[in-house]
Structures are given as structure tokens and as C-alpha cells.
XYZ file of N, CA, C and O in Angstrom:
300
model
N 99.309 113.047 102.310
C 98.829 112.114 101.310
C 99.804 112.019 100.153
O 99.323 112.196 99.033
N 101.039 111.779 100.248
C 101.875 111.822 99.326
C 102.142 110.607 98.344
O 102.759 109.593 98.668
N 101.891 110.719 97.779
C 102.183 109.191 96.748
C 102.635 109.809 95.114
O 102.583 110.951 94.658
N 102.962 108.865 94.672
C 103.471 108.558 93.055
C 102.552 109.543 92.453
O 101.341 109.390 92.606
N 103.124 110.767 91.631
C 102.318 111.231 90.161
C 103.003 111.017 88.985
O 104.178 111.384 88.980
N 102.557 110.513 87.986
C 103.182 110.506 86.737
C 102.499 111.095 85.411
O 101.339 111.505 85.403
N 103.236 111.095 84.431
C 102.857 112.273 83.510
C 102.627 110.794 82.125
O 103.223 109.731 82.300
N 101.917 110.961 81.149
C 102.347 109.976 79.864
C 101.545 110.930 78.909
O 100.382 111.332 78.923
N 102.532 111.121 78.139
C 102.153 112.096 76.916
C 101.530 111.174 75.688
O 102.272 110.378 75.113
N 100.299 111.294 75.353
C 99.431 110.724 74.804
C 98.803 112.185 73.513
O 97.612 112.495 73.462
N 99.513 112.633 72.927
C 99.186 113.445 71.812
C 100.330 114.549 72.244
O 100.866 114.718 73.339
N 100.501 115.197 71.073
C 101.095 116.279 70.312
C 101.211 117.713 71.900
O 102.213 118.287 72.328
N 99.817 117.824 72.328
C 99.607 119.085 73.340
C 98.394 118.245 74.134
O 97.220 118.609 74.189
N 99.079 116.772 74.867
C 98.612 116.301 75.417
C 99.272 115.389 76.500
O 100.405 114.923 76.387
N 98.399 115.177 77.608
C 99.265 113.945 78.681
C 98.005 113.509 79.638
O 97.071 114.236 79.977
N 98.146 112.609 79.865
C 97.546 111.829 81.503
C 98.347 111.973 82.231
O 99.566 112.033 82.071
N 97.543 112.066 83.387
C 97.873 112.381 85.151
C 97.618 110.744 85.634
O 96.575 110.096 85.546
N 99.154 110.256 86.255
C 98.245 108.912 86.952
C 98.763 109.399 88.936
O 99.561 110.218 89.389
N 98.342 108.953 89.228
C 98.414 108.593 90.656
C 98.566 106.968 91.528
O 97.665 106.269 91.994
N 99.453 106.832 91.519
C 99.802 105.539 91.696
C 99.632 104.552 90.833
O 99.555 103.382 91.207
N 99.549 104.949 89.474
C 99.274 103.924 88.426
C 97.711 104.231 87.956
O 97.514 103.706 86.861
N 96.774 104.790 88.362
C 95.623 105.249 88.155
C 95.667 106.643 87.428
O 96.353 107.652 87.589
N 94.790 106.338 86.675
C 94.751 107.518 85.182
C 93.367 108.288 86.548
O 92.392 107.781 87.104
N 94.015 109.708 86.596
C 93.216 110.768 87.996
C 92.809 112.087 87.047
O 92.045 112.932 87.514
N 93.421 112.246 85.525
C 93.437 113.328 85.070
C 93.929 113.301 83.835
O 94.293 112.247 83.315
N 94.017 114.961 82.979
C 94.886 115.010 81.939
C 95.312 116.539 81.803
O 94.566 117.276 82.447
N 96.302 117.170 81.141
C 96.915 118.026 81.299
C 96.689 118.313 79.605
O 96.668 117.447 78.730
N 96.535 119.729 79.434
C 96.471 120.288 77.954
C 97.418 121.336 77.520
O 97.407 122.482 77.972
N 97.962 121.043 76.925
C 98.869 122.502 76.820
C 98.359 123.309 75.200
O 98.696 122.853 74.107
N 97.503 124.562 75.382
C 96.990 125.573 74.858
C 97.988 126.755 74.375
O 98.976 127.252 74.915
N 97.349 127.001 73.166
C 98.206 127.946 72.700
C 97.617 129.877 73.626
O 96.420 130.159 73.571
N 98.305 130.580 74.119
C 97.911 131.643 74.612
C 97.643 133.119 73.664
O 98.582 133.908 73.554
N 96.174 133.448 72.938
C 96.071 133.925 71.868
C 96.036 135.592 72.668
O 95.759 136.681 72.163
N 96.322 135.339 73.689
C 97.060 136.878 74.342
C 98.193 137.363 74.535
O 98.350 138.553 74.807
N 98.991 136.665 74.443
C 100.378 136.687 74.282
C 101.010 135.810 73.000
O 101.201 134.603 73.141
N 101.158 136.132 72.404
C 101.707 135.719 70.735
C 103.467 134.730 71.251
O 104.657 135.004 71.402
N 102.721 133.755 71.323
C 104.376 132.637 70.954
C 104.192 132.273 72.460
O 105.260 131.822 72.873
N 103.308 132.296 73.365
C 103.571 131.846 74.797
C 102.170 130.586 74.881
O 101.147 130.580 74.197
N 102.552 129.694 75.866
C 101.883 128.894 76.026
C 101.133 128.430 77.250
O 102.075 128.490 78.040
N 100.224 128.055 77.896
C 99.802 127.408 79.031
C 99.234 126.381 79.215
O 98.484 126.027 78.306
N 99.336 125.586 80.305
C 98.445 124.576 80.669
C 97.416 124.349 81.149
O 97.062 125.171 81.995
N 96.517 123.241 80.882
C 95.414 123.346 82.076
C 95.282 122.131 82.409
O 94.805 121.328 81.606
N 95.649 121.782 83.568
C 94.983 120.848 84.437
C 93.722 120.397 85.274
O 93.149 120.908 86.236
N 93.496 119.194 84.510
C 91.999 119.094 85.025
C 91.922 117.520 85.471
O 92.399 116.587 84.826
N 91.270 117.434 86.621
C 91.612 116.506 87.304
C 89.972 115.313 87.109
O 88.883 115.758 87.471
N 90.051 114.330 86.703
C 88.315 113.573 86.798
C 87.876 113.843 88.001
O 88.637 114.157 88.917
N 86.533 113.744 88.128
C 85.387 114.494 88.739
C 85.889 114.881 90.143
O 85.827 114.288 91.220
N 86.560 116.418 89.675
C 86.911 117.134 90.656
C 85.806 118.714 90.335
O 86.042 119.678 89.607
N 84.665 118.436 91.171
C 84.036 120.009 91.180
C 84.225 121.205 90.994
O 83.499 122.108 90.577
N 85.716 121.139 91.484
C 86.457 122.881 91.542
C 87.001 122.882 89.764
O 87.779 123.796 89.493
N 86.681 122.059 88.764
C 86.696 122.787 87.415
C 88.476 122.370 87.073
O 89.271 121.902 87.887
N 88.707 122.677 85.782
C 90.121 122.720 85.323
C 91.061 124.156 85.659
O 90.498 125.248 85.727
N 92.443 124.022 85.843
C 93.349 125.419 86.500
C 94.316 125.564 85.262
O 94.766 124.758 84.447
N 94.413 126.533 85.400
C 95.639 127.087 84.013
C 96.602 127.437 85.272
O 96.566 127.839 86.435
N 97.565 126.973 84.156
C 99.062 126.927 84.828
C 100.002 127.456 83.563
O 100.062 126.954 82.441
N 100.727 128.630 84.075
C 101.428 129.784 82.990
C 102.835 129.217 83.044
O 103.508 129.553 82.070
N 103.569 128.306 84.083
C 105.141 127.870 83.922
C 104.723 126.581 84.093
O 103.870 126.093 84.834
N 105.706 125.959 83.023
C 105.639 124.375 82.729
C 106.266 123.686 83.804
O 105.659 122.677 84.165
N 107.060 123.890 84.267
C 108.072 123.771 85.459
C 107.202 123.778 87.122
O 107.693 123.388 88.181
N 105.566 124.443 86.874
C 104.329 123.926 88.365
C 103.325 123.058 87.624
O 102.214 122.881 88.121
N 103.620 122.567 86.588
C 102.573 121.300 86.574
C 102.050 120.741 87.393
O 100.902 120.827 87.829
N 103.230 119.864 87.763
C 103.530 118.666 89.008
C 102.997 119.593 89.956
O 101.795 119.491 90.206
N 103.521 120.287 90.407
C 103.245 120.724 91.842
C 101.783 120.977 91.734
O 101.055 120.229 92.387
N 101.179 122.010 90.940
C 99.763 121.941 90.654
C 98.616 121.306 90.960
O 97.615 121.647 91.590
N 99.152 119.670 90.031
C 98.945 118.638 89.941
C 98.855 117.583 91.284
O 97.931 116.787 91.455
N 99.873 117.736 92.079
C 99.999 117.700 93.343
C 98.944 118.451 94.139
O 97.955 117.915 94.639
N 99.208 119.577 94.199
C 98.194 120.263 95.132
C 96.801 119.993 95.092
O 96.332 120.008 96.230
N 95.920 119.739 94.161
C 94.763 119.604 93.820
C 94.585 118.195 93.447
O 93.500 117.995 92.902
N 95.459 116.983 93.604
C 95.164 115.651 94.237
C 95.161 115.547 95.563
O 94.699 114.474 95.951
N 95.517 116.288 96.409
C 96.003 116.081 97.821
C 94.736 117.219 98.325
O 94.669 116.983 99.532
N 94.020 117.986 98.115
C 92.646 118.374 98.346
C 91.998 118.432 97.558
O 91.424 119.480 97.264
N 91.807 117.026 96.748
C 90.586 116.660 95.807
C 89.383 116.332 97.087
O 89.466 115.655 98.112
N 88.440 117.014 96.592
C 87.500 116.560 97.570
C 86.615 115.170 97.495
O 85.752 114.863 98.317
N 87.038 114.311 96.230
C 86.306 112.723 96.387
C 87.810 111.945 96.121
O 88.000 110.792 95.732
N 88.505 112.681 96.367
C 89.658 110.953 96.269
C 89.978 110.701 97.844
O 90.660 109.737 98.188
């Protein structure tokens, strides 16, 4: 199921997820108050059951992001 993901940064510690031009999600990047000066993401995909995923390297967004469009269980 491979198709187009794109990212559009829409705030400061913010972005949309599109999928072929379709807004599928949004991505948050959180400050980590367990580790002092480090940061993570969380990806959370619209009405996907399995909840939002924290992601610790900025560099598996996409792939992330990828993985959990491609076994979303209603797209």
C-alpha cells in the first residue's frame, strides 16, 4: 500500500500527516521532562484505535508514520 506521505508544519512543535494529499494525522513534538534538553514525538493518526506512538529519533517519523498508515485498520 505504498503511496505519497507528506509532512506541513503548521505551529512552532507542530505538523500534519497527509497521505496522498489527505490530512490522515498530526505529529507533536514534546518536550521530554525525563531527560533534560531531549525531545520526542508523537504520532497520532485520525481515528486510528491503536491510540497515538512516541517516537524518540526524528529521523523514524516517516517511517513510523508509514508503518501505522499501511496497518491502519479503517483506511
Amino acid at each position: 500500500m505504498s503511496s505519497y506521505i507528506g509532512f506541513r508544519r503548521v505551529g512552532e512543535n507542530e505538523a500534519r500527516v497527509y497521505q496522498d494529499g489527505d490530512h490522515v494525522g498530526d505529529v507533536y513534538r514534546q518536550d521530554d521532562i525525563l531527560n533534560r534538553g531531549e525531545v520526542f514525538y508523537v504520532v497520532h493518526l485520525s481515528e486510528d484505535p491503536r491510540g497515538p506512538v512516541r517516537v524518540h529519533e526524528r529521523h523514524r517519523v516517516r517511517e513510523v508514520a508509514r508503518h501505522l498508515l499501511d496497518t491502519h485498520p479503517m483506511l
